[in-house]
Amino acid sequence: MTKACEDLHCQGVTIPTQPAVLPFSEARHVVEEQARRVRHGPAELAPLLRSRGRVLAEDIVADRDFPPFPRATRDGYAVRSVDLVAVPATLKIIGEVRAGRSLEGVKVGNGEAAEIMTGAPVPDGADAVVMVEYTAREGASVEVRRSVTAGENVVPTGSEARAGQLLLPRGTRMGFAEIAVAAGVGKAQVSIYRLPRVGILSTGDEIVEVEAHPGPNQIRNSNSYSLSAQVEVAGAEPVRLPIAADDPAVLKHLIEEGLGLDLLLLTGGVSMGKYDLVEQVLTEFDAEFFFTGAQIQPGRPLVFGRARQERTGRETYFFGLPGNPVSTMVTFEIFVRPLLDALCGALPGKLRFLQARLGSEVRTKTGLTRFLPAQLSGEFDRTEVELVRWQGSGDVAAMARANCFLVVPPDRERLAAGEMVSVLLR
Ligand code: AMP
Ligand code: MG
């Protein structure tokens, strides 16, 4: 139960509140709802290649028809399909069209053909291209052995896009195909949104920096690193804050700093332990909690909300992620991503699951949606998924051996070998 709920009860007010620990899909929905309200940063102009992984701040439209001319897709002869109803047929060659050139003023007439190369404009009069493999040249004529249908091996002008047509809406995340589209319309520079800055705050008395020589009971801070990498993959800028001890004053100071960024991610200190202080300290920043746990494994202890920086009054979203490294990684992927995408200016997207055949039977308990480290293997149509052997949510090495998560719905206690199951790629 959240502090906020407790307060409501203290005041004797009976406002129906959402359950604090939500089923997976509801928790995800809550994040998606909040994601719709966040604002992205300002736009900046960048050289096209620097836009990879970033989000478009402008619409990209076709500057002309695509293709700009009827394009031959094969090497061969531009012909009139009616001339090849009966084959073999002999046609007179009236010229050659190479890519980048055209047969200006020449029209392919009755019984005629023009030699043509892939990527060249199909000359007037012709309505198809017959592949060179089905022809035999004899001096100034060509014998064609196969019929063609009108339009065969020709991409008509403007069939891919008309001039002025929207190709990439603002909010598109730029990958290699999107970069090709922008290049194709002449955008050497594109307008993209500024990177959101994401504060990463690891907590725990036992946590030490990676450079430190850990004492026998200490643990190196791997979460700040995995989260930084995940933030970067998501197209944002990580800001690693110092490790916070399980001490309210230290935590308060660092949370105040983190709330000055665009998003604050905390790890550890959100379970029920005596020194799990994150939730409590956040309430000192007028925190509103949207949920305080999700019915998932790994990653059950988890808080999501919004708090106010004391110094500036600025409101910032935060996630208190579990400290267990695998839980931290999973909860980032399934809950933090949509909010971070919105801060990047990206159009909202859904979590995409793939289906794969299960290699060996999986038994679990019902009640939680599970995201278990797994390995997709095999190739082509024989892809199989198997759980990776792991020691639980602290086992980072097992996670590194996994290339996906096997998703077990909350109502299943057994998945049979050979069954099609849901998989979330990582
Ligand atoms: P907590 O959520 O604080 O109870 O931590 C759960 C487990 O995760 C404990 O075994 C911690 O030592 C471990 N842990 C917490 N934070 C980190 C971190 N930053 N890096 C690696 N392990 C961590
Ligand atoms: Mg801790």
Tab-separated table of C-alpha atoms and ligand atoms in Angstrom:
chain	number	residue	atom	x	y	z
A	1	MET	CA	0.000	0.000	0.000
A	2	THR	CA	1.318	3.444	-0.858
A	3	LYS	CA	1.946	6.188	1.626
A	4	ALA	CA	-0.650	8.203	-0.233
A	5	CYS	CA	-3.278	5.493	0.329
A	6	GLU	CA	-2.395	5.280	3.985
A	7	ASP	CA	-2.841	9.014	4.299
A	8	LEU	CA	-6.270	8.758	2.732
A	9	HIS	CA	-7.259	6.160	5.293
A	10	CYS	CA	-5.801	8.249	8.115
A	11	GLN	CA	-8.064	11.062	7.098
A	12	GLY	CA	-10.966	8.652	7.047
A	13	VAL	CA	-11.675	9.453	3.412
A	14	THR	CA	-13.007	6.513	1.420
A	15	ILE	CA	-11.887	7.288	-2.084
A	16	PRO	CA	-11.633	4.109	-4.154
A	17	THR	CA	-7.993	3.934	-5.108
A	18	GLN	CA	-6.335	1.696	-7.668
A	19	PRO	CA	-4.703	-1.362	-6.202
A	20	ALA	CA	-1.086	-0.420	-5.681
A	21	VAL	CA	0.349	-3.689	-6.967
A	22	LEU	CA	-1.022	-4.042	-10.476
A	23	PRO	CA	-1.157	-6.942	-12.902
A	24	PHE	CA	1.422	-6.573	-15.663
A	25	SER	CA	-0.900	-5.315	-18.394
A	26	GLU	CA	-2.536	-2.746	-16.098
A	27	ALA	CA	0.804	-1.433	-14.894
A	28	ARG	CA	1.975	-1.158	-18.474
A	29	HIS	CA	-1.234	0.632	-19.357
A	30	VAL	CA	-0.699	3.141	-16.552
A	31	VAL	CA	2.760	3.966	-17.929
A	32	GLU	CA	1.390	4.303	-21.467
A	33	GLU	CA	-1.302	6.676	-20.169
A	34	GLN	CA	1.281	8.895	-18.465
A	35	ALA	CA	3.505	8.684	-21.544
A	36	ARG	CA	0.766	10.420	-23.506
A	37	ARG	CA	1.104	13.449	-21.232
A	38	VAL	CA	4.845	13.984	-21.228
A	39	ARG	CA	6.512	16.630	-23.295
A	40	HIS	CA	9.588	16.107	-25.418
A	41	GLY	CA	12.527	18.478	-25.569
A	42	PRO	CA	13.201	21.103	-28.238
A	43	ALA	CA	14.288	20.218	-31.773
A	44	GLU	CA	17.818	20.502	-33.125
A	45	LEU	CA	19.285	20.095	-36.597
A	46	ALA	CA	21.678	17.188	-37.124
A	47	PRO	CA	23.628	15.682	-40.028
A	48	LEU	CA	21.572	12.770	-41.339
A	49	LEU	CA	23.765	9.978	-39.958
A	50	ARG	CA	23.722	11.485	-36.488
A	51	SER	CA	19.976	10.928	-36.441
A	52	ARG	CA	20.305	7.145	-36.095
A	53	GLY	CA	18.397	6.024	-33.026
A	54	ARG	CA	16.988	9.522	-32.552
A	55	VAL	CA	13.466	10.793	-33.108
A	56	LEU	CA	12.373	12.981	-36.015
A	57	ALA	CA	11.108	16.430	-35.080
A	58	GLU	CA	9.855	17.107	-38.614
A	59	ASP	CA	7.707	15.335	-41.184
A	60	ILE	CA	9.685	13.909	-44.073
A	61	VAL	CA	7.742	14.187	-47.349
A	62	ALA	CA	8.478	13.018	-50.857
A	63	ASP	CA	10.082	15.910	-52.779
A	64	ARG	CA	9.061	14.302	-56.089
A	65	ASP	CA	7.347	11.182	-57.359
A	66	PHE	CA	8.945	7.865	-56.377
A	67	PRO	CA	10.075	6.512	-58.686
A	68	PRO	CA	10.350	9.720	-60.724
A	69	PHE	CA	10.057	7.727	-63.984
A	70	PRO	CA	8.720	4.259	-64.875
A	71	ARG	CA	11.674	2.200	-63.684
A	72	ALA	CA	12.856	-1.042	-65.262
A	73	THR	CA	13.555	-3.690	-62.634
A	74	ARG	CA	15.354	-6.103	-64.938
A	75	ASP	CA	17.967	-6.016	-67.665
A	76	GLY	CA	16.361	-6.916	-70.973
A	77	TYR	CA	14.130	-5.302	-73.561
A	78	ALA	CA	11.405	-2.697	-73.153
A	79	VAL	CA	8.506	-3.997	-75.235
A	80	ARG	CA	4.810	-3.655	-75.939
A	81	SER	CA	3.160	-6.644	-74.271
A	82	VAL	CA	0.640	-6.952	-77.151
A	83	ASP	CA	3.533	-7.747	-79.492
A	84	LEU	CA	4.342	-10.844	-77.449
A	85	VAL	CA	0.953	-12.527	-77.244
A	86	ALA	CA	2.329	-15.187	-79.580
A	87	VAL	CA	5.948	-16.238	-79.006
A	88	PRO	CA	8.597	-16.611	-80.176
A	89	ALA	CA	8.402	-13.171	-81.804
A	90	THR	CA	11.091	-11.108	-83.458
A	91	LEU	CA	11.236	-7.390	-82.618
A	92	LYS	CA	13.305	-4.614	-84.108
A	93	ILE	CA	15.750	-2.946	-81.674
A	94	ILE	CA	15.403	0.825	-81.851
A	95	GLY	CA	17.954	1.837	-79.235
A	96	GLU	CA	19.453	1.311	-75.779
A	97	VAL	CA	18.483	2.874	-72.419
A	98	ARG	CA	21.060	2.835	-69.666
A	99	ALA	CA	20.400	3.758	-66.052
A	100	GLY	CA	20.674	7.522	-65.689
A	101	ARG	CA	19.791	8.148	-69.361
A	102	SER	CA	16.600	8.185	-71.367
A	103	LEU	CA	15.443	7.626	-74.921
A	104	GLU	CA	14.358	11.221	-75.472
A	105	GLY	CA	11.741	11.605	-78.183
A	106	VAL	CA	11.810	7.936	-79.091
A	107	LYS	CA	8.700	5.825	-78.850
A	108	VAL	CA	8.604	2.039	-78.938
A	109	GLY	CA	6.191	1.217	-81.740
A	110	ASN	CA	4.544	-1.868	-83.170
A	111	GLY	CA	7.022	-4.744	-83.453
A	112	GLU	CA	9.799	-2.743	-81.765
A	113	ALA	CA	11.896	-3.067	-78.617
A	114	ALA	CA	14.542	-1.011	-76.801
A	115	GLU	CA	17.421	-2.635	-74.975
A	116	ILE	CA	17.147	-1.579	-71.318
A	117	MET	CA	19.133	-1.877	-68.090
A	118	THR	CA	17.876	-2.194	-64.511
A	119	GLY	CA	17.086	1.247	-63.073
A	120	ALA	CA	16.626	2.911	-66.468
A	121	PRO	CA	13.406	4.684	-67.505
A	122	VAL	CA	11.099	2.588	-69.657
A	123	PRO	CA	10.638	4.538	-72.912
A	124	ASP	CA	7.264	5.755	-74.177
A	125	GLY	CA	5.219	3.182	-76.014
A	126	ALA	CA	6.635	0.240	-74.057
A	127	ASP	CA	4.575	-1.189	-71.185
A	128	ALA	CA	6.765	-4.052	-69.973
A	129	VAL	CA	10.301	-5.338	-69.803
A	130	VAL	CA	11.167	-8.837	-70.911
A	131	MET	CA	14.187	-10.304	-69.157
A	132	VAL	CA	17.329	-10.724	-71.225
A	133	GLU	CA	17.360	-14.434	-70.229
A	134	TYR	CA	14.315	-15.024	-72.479
A	135	THR	CA	15.765	-13.354	-75.550
A	136	ALA	CA	18.352	-13.941	-78.246
A	137	ARG	CA	19.823	-11.009	-80.098
A	138	GLU	CA	20.399	-11.249	-83.839
A	139	GLY	CA	22.024	-8.057	-85.038
A	140	ALA	CA	19.445	-5.282	-85.037
A	141	SER	CA	16.608	-7.544	-83.905
A	142	VAL	CA	15.819	-9.672	-80.914
A	143	GLU	CA	13.962	-12.927	-80.704
A	144	VAL	CA	11.760	-13.103	-77.598
A	145	ARG	CA	10.731	-16.526	-76.306
A	146	ARG	CA	8.354	-15.527	-73.500
A	147	SER	CA	5.207	-13.429	-73.281
A	148	VAL	CA	4.970	-10.640	-70.722
A	149	THR	CA	1.954	-9.026	-69.123
A	150	ALA	CA	1.492	-5.260	-69.229
A	151	GLY	CA	3.468	-3.688	-66.382
A	152	GLU	CA	5.769	-6.668	-65.867
A	153	ASN	CA	9.214	-5.685	-64.540
A	154	VAL	CA	8.261	-1.995	-64.504
A	155	VAL	CA	7.609	0.158	-61.405
A	156	PRO	CA	5.281	2.961	-62.561
A	157	THR	CA	6.028	6.623	-61.850
A	158	GLY	CA	4.819	7.657	-58.394
A	159	SER	CA	3.707	4.148	-57.424
A	160	GLU	CA	5.912	4.082	-54.319
A	161	ALA	CA	5.025	7.662	-53.321
A	162	ARG	CA	3.581	10.787	-54.897
A	163	ALA	CA	5.350	14.154	-54.620
A	164	GLY	CA	4.264	15.775	-51.350
A	165	GLN	CA	3.234	12.495	-49.730
A	166	LEU	CA	4.161	11.984	-46.082
A	167	LEU	CA	6.869	9.329	-45.817
A	168	LEU	CA	7.996	9.589	-42.190
A	169	PRO	CA	5.852	11.406	-39.638
A	170	ARG	CA	7.408	13.483	-36.907
A	171	GLY	CA	7.976	11.140	-33.959
A	172	THR	CA	9.556	8.397	-36.078
A	173	ARG	CA	12.585	6.710	-34.577
A	174	MET	CA	15.384	6.745	-37.172
A	175	GLY	CA	16.781	3.369	-38.176
A	176	PHE	CA	18.646	2.453	-41.316
A	177	ALA	CA	15.525	2.251	-43.494
A	178	GLU	CA	14.264	5.635	-42.254
A	179	ILE	CA	17.695	7.128	-42.917
A	180	ALA	CA	17.507	5.771	-46.466
A	181	VAL	CA	14.106	7.428	-46.934
A	182	ALA	CA	15.466	10.774	-45.706
A	183	ALA	CA	18.522	10.408	-47.951
A	184	GLY	CA	16.249	9.608	-50.887
A	185	VAL	CA	14.421	12.909	-50.517
A	186	GLY	CA	17.622	14.902	-50.182
A	187	LYS	CA	17.714	15.520	-46.436
A	188	ALA	CA	21.418	15.879	-45.678
A	189	GLN	CA	20.326	17.300	-42.331
A	190	VAL	CA	17.243	16.450	-40.322
A	191	SER	CA	15.488	17.982	-37.401
A	192	ILE	CA	15.521	15.685	-34.331
A	193	TYR	CA	14.478	16.092	-30.720
A	194	ARG	CA	17.065	16.828	-28.090
A	195	LEU	CA	18.077	13.829	-26.005
A	196	PRO	CA	16.247	13.548	-22.716
A	197	ARG	CA	18.626	13.285	-19.759
A	198	VAL	CA	17.938	10.378	-17.460
A	199	GLY	CA	19.262	10.336	-13.911
A	200	ILE	CA	20.421	6.946	-12.639
A	201	LEU	CA	20.644	6.533	-8.909
A	202	SER	CA	21.703	3.225	-7.392
A	203	THR	CA	21.006	2.781	-3.719
A	204	GLY	CA	22.293	0.383	-1.085
A	205	ASP	CA	24.795	0.340	1.769
A	206	GLU	CA	26.510	-2.674	0.217
A	207	ILE	CA	26.963	-1.138	-3.244
A	208	VAL	CA	30.381	0.177	-4.258
A	209	GLU	CA	31.710	1.751	-7.428
A	210	VAL	CA	33.101	-0.484	-10.146
A	211	GLU	CA	36.615	0.914	-9.642
A	212	ALA	CA	36.581	0.143	-5.922
A	213	HIS	CA	38.017	-2.991	-4.394
A	214	PRO	CA	34.911	-4.497	-2.794
A	215	GLY	CA	34.999	-5.694	0.791
A	216	PRO	CA	33.809	-9.260	1.454
A	217	ASN	CA	30.194	-8.160	1.899
A	218	GLN	CA	30.093	-5.523	-0.787
A	219	ILE	CA	28.672	-5.675	-4.292
A	220	ARG	CA	29.859	-3.703	-7.302
A	221	ASN	CA	27.380	-1.319	-8.824
A	222	SER	CA	26.366	-3.038	-12.044
A	223	ASN	CA	22.867	-1.552	-12.232
A	224	SER	CA	24.049	1.963	-13.022
A	225	TYR	CA	25.913	0.483	-15.963
A	226	SER	CA	23.175	-1.757	-17.335
A	227	LEU	CA	20.686	1.086	-16.982
A	228	SER	CA	23.025	3.576	-18.655
A	229	ALA	CA	23.411	1.176	-21.555
A	230	GLN	CA	19.656	0.626	-21.770
A	231	VAL	CA	19.047	4.369	-21.686
A	232	GLU	CA	21.526	4.847	-24.505
A	233	VAL	CA	19.943	2.089	-26.575
A	234	ALA	CA	16.614	3.844	-26.021
A	235	GLY	CA	18.132	6.967	-27.582
A	236	ALA	CA	18.545	9.052	-24.425
A	237	GLU	CA	21.425	10.367	-22.327
A	238	PRO	CA	22.220	8.661	-19.028
A	239	VAL	CA	23.482	10.751	-16.114
A	240	ARG	CA	25.014	8.505	-13.457
A	241	LEU	CA	24.599	9.916	-9.986
A	242	PRO	CA	26.746	8.825	-7.027
A	243	ILE	CA	25.646	5.695	-5.142
A	244	ALA	CA	23.202	6.527	-2.363
A	245	ALA	CA	23.654	4.801	0.976
A	246	ASP	CA	20.514	3.544	2.726
A	247	ASP	CA	20.345	6.779	4.652
A	248	PRO	CA	17.397	9.153	4.342
A	249	ALA	CA	19.518	12.326	4.271
A	250	VAL	CA	21.877	11.026	1.572
A	251	LEU	CA	18.985	9.684	-0.470
A	252	LYS	CA	17.103	12.932	-0.160
A	253	HIS	CA	20.036	14.973	-1.369
A	254	LEU	CA	20.612	12.766	-4.432
A	255	ILE	CA	16.919	12.461	-5.303
A	256	GLU	CA	16.677	16.273	-5.229
A	257	GLU	CA	19.548	16.360	-7.734
A	258	GLY	CA	18.011	13.652	-9.907
A	259	LEU	CA	14.644	15.375	-10.058
A	260	GLY	CA	16.335	18.186	-11.987
A	261	LEU	CA	16.685	15.848	-14.984
A	262	ASP	CA	14.027	14.681	-17.452
A	263	LEU	CA	13.488	11.301	-15.763
A	264	LEU	CA	14.880	9.714	-12.618
A	265	LEU	CA	15.587	5.991	-12.338
A	266	LEU	CA	16.394	4.641	-8.906
A	267	THR	CA	17.430	1.077	-8.225
A	268	GLY	CA	17.180	-0.834	-4.992
A	269	GLY	CA	15.518	0.093	-1.749
A	270	VAL	CA	11.937	-0.416	-2.930
A	271	SER	CA	11.147	-3.739	-1.232
A	272	MET	CA	9.737	-4.253	2.245
A	273	GLY	CA	13.055	-4.326	4.116
A	274	LYS	CA	13.785	-2.116	7.101
A	275	TYR	CA	16.313	-0.115	5.072
A	276	ASP	CA	14.285	0.132	1.878
A	277	LEU	CA	13.775	3.869	2.099
A	278	VAL	CA	13.227	5.009	-1.463
A	279	GLU	CA	9.431	5.241	-1.347
A	280	GLN	CA	9.478	6.965	2.002
A	281	VAL	CA	12.023	9.573	0.944
A	282	LEU	CA	10.187	10.204	-2.333
A	283	THR	CA	7.048	11.165	-0.404
A	284	GLU	CA	9.042	14.129	0.905
A	285	PHE	CA	9.037	15.420	-2.694
A	286	ASP	CA	5.229	15.482	-2.948
A	287	ALA	CA	5.439	12.212	-4.835
A	288	GLU	CA	2.359	10.889	-6.547
A	289	PHE	CA	2.585	7.105	-6.938
A	290	PHE	CA	0.832	5.570	-9.929
A	291	PHE	CA	1.690	2.084	-8.758
A	292	THR	CA	3.902	0.560	-6.118
A	293	GLY	CA	4.405	-2.885	-7.551
A	294	ALA	CA	3.608	-5.117	-10.498
A	295	GLN	CA	2.529	-8.738	-10.481
A	296	ILE	CA	5.540	-9.859	-12.460
A	297	GLN	CA	8.630	-11.942	-11.993
A	298	PRO	CA	11.344	-10.850	-11.912
A	299	GLY	CA	10.680	-7.312	-10.772
A	300	ARG	CA	7.727	-7.326	-8.415
A	301	PRO	CA	8.858	-4.459	-6.128
A	302	LEU	CA	8.692	-1.420	-8.361
A	303	VAL	CA	7.299	2.090	-8.021
A	304	PHE	CA	6.302	4.560	-10.682
A	305	GLY	CA	5.306	8.127	-10.029
A	306	ARG	CA	6.000	11.804	-10.306
A	307	ALA	CA	7.680	14.050	-7.756
A	308	ARG	CA	8.589	17.700	-7.352
A	309	GLN	CA	12.120	18.998	-7.059
A	310	GLU	CA	12.215	21.196	-3.965
A	311	ARG	CA	14.559	23.853	-5.315
A	312	THR	CA	12.739	24.529	-8.605
A	313	GLY	CA	9.259	23.083	-8.106
A	314	ARG	CA	9.818	21.149	-11.325
A	315	GLU	CA	7.834	17.917	-11.662
A	316	THR	CA	9.670	14.852	-12.881
A	317	TYR	CA	8.647	11.262	-13.431
A	318	PHE	CA	10.562	8.596	-11.551
A	319	PHE	CA	10.778	4.838	-11.428
A	320	GLY	CA	12.019	3.061	-8.331
A	321	LEU	CA	13.284	-0.151	-9.907
A	322	PRO	CA	14.178	-3.280	-7.988
A	323	GLY	CA	17.829	-3.654	-7.002
A	324	ASN	CA	18.227	-7.192	-8.271
A	325	PRO	CA	20.121	-6.719	-11.522
A	326	VAL	CA	17.962	-8.916	-13.774
A	327	SER	CA	14.805	-7.339	-12.335
A	328	THR	CA	16.241	-3.899	-13.035
A	329	MET	CA	16.857	-4.822	-16.667
A	330	VAL	CA	13.447	-6.424	-17.187
A	331	THR	CA	11.466	-3.618	-15.560
A	332	PHE	CA	13.327	-1.049	-17.630
A	333	GLU	CA	12.399	-2.836	-20.851
A	334	ILE	CA	8.740	-3.371	-20.039
A	335	PHE	CA	7.885	-0.230	-18.064
A	336	VAL	CA	10.487	2.521	-18.480
A	337	ARG	CA	10.753	2.289	-22.265
A	338	PRO	CA	7.325	3.735	-23.155
A	339	LEU	CA	7.821	6.753	-20.916
A	340	LEU	CA	11.340	7.308	-22.167
A	341	ASP	CA	10.168	6.973	-25.776
A	342	ALA	CA	7.617	9.721	-25.108
A	343	LEU	CA	10.280	11.961	-23.561
A	344	CYS	CA	12.302	11.382	-26.740
A	345	GLY	CA	9.293	12.580	-28.759
A	346	ALA	CA	8.614	9.149	-30.266
A	347	LEU	CA	5.147	8.062	-31.322
A	348	PRO	CA	3.690	5.572	-28.829
A	349	GLY	CA	4.385	1.922	-29.556
A	350	LYS	CA	3.229	-1.355	-28.121
A	351	LEU	CA	5.351	-4.048	-26.614
A	352	ARG	CA	5.872	-6.598	-29.362
A	353	PHE	CA	5.944	-10.282	-28.580
A	354	LEU	CA	7.067	-12.959	-30.978
A	355	GLN	CA	5.866	-16.532	-31.017
A	356	ALA	CA	8.320	-19.390	-30.831
A	357	ARG	CA	8.182	-23.122	-30.200
A	358	LEU	CA	9.109	-24.123	-26.685
A	359	GLY	CA	11.971	-26.636	-26.460
A	360	SER	CA	11.321	-28.113	-23.005
A	361	GLU	CA	8.428	-28.001	-20.585
A	362	VAL	CA	8.267	-25.045	-18.182
A	363	ARG	CA	6.525	-25.220	-14.811
A	364	THR	CA	5.789	-22.148	-12.700
A	365	LYS	CA	3.217	-20.977	-10.196
A	366	THR	CA	0.230	-18.963	-11.323
A	367	GLY	CA	-0.420	-15.335	-10.362
A	368	LEU	CA	2.508	-13.491	-11.931
A	369	THR	CA	3.412	-12.648	-15.513
A	370	ARG	CA	6.920	-13.983	-15.879
A	371	PHE	CA	9.706	-12.693	-18.094
A	372	LEU	CA	12.288	-15.429	-17.823
A	373	PRO	CA	15.737	-15.194	-19.397
A	374	ALA	CA	15.732	-17.528	-22.369
A	375	GLN	CA	17.629	-18.417	-25.476
A	376	LEU	CA	16.173	-18.451	-28.970
A	377	SER	CA	18.088	-20.833	-31.181
A	378	GLY	CA	17.808	-22.758	-34.416
A	379	GLU	CA	17.383	-21.153	-37.759
A	380	PHE	CA	14.820	-20.336	-40.425
A	381	ASP	CA	11.529	-22.023	-39.522
A	382	ARG	CA	13.006	-24.200	-36.769
A	383	THR	CA	13.423	-21.516	-34.128
A	384	GLU	CA	13.113	-22.851	-30.579
A	385	VAL	CA	13.131	-21.156	-27.228
A	386	GLU	CA	14.586	-22.624	-24.040
A	387	LEU	CA	14.925	-21.192	-20.560
A	388	VAL	CA	18.444	-20.303	-19.541
A	389	ARG	CA	19.572	-21.935	-16.277
A	390	TRP	CA	19.716	-19.211	-13.689
A	391	GLN	CA	19.950	-18.667	-9.979
A	392	GLY	CA	17.249	-16.034	-9.842
A	393	SER	CA	17.077	-12.317	-10.428
A	394	GLY	CA	20.572	-11.576	-9.169
A	395	ASP	CA	22.156	-13.758	-11.855
A	396	VAL	CA	23.520	-11.269	-14.381
A	397	ALA	CA	25.752	-13.852	-16.043
A	398	ALA	CA	22.679	-15.958	-16.889
A	399	MET	CA	21.029	-12.871	-18.288
A	400	ALA	CA	24.039	-12.285	-20.531
A	401	ARG	CA	23.620	-15.836	-21.887
A	402	ALA	CA	19.986	-15.105	-22.733
A	403	ASN	CA	18.923	-13.368	-25.916
A	404	CYS	CA	15.240	-13.031	-25.051
A	405	PHE	CA	12.643	-13.397	-22.330
A	406	LEU	CA	10.130	-16.217	-22.332
A	407	VAL	CA	6.818	-14.673	-21.305
A	408	VAL	CA	4.616	-16.872	-19.111
A	409	PRO	CA	1.047	-15.585	-18.657
A	410	PRO	CA	-0.194	-15.352	-15.053
A	411	ASP	CA	-2.793	-18.102	-15.472
A	412	ARG	CA	-0.398	-20.802	-16.673
A	413	GLU	CA	1.452	-23.170	-14.411
A	414	ARG	CA	2.731	-25.416	-17.179
A	415	LEU	CA	3.897	-24.740	-20.701
A	416	ALA	CA	4.346	-27.948	-22.659
A	417	ALA	CA	7.337	-28.736	-24.848
A	418	GLY	CA	6.462	-28.014	-28.477
A	419	GLU	CA	3.866	-25.382	-27.581
A	420	MET	CA	4.001	-21.942	-29.242
A	421	VAL	CA	4.914	-19.398	-26.557
A	422	SER	CA	5.423	-15.637	-26.368
A	423	VAL	CA	8.899	-14.250	-26.460
A	424	LEU	CA	10.171	-10.743	-25.893
A	425	LEU	CA	13.452	-10.022	-27.639
A	426	ARG	CA	16.130	-8.152	-25.795
B	1	AMP	P1	17.291	-4.191	-2.889
B	1	AMP	O1	16.258	-4.022	-3.952
B	1	AMP	O2	17.909	-2.930	-2.460
B	1	AMP	O3	16.747	-5.000	-1.750
B	1	AMP	O4	18.423	-5.068	-3.543
B	1	AMP	C1	18.176	-6.354	-4.018
B	1	AMP	C2	19.447	-7.056	-4.431
B	1	AMP	O5	20.044	-6.384	-5.519
B	1	AMP	C3	20.491	-7.086	-3.363
B	1	AMP	O6	21.103	-8.350	-3.373
B	1	AMP	C4	21.454	-5.988	-3.767
B	1	AMP	O7	22.745	-6.189	-3.288
B	1	AMP	C5	21.397	-6.033	-5.263
B	1	AMP	N1	21.674	-4.722	-5.826
B	1	AMP	C6	21.057	-3.579	-5.455
B	1	AMP	N2	21.554	-2.540	-6.150
B	1	AMP	C7	22.504	-3.030	-6.968
B	1	AMP	C8	23.379	-2.439	-7.929
B	1	AMP	N3	23.360	-1.128	-8.151
B	1	AMP	N4	24.217	-3.245	-8.601
B	1	AMP	C9	24.226	-4.568	-8.375
B	1	AMP	N5	23.426	-5.189	-7.481
B	1	AMP	C10	22.573	-4.434	-6.777
B	2	MG	MG	19.101	-2.289	-0.976
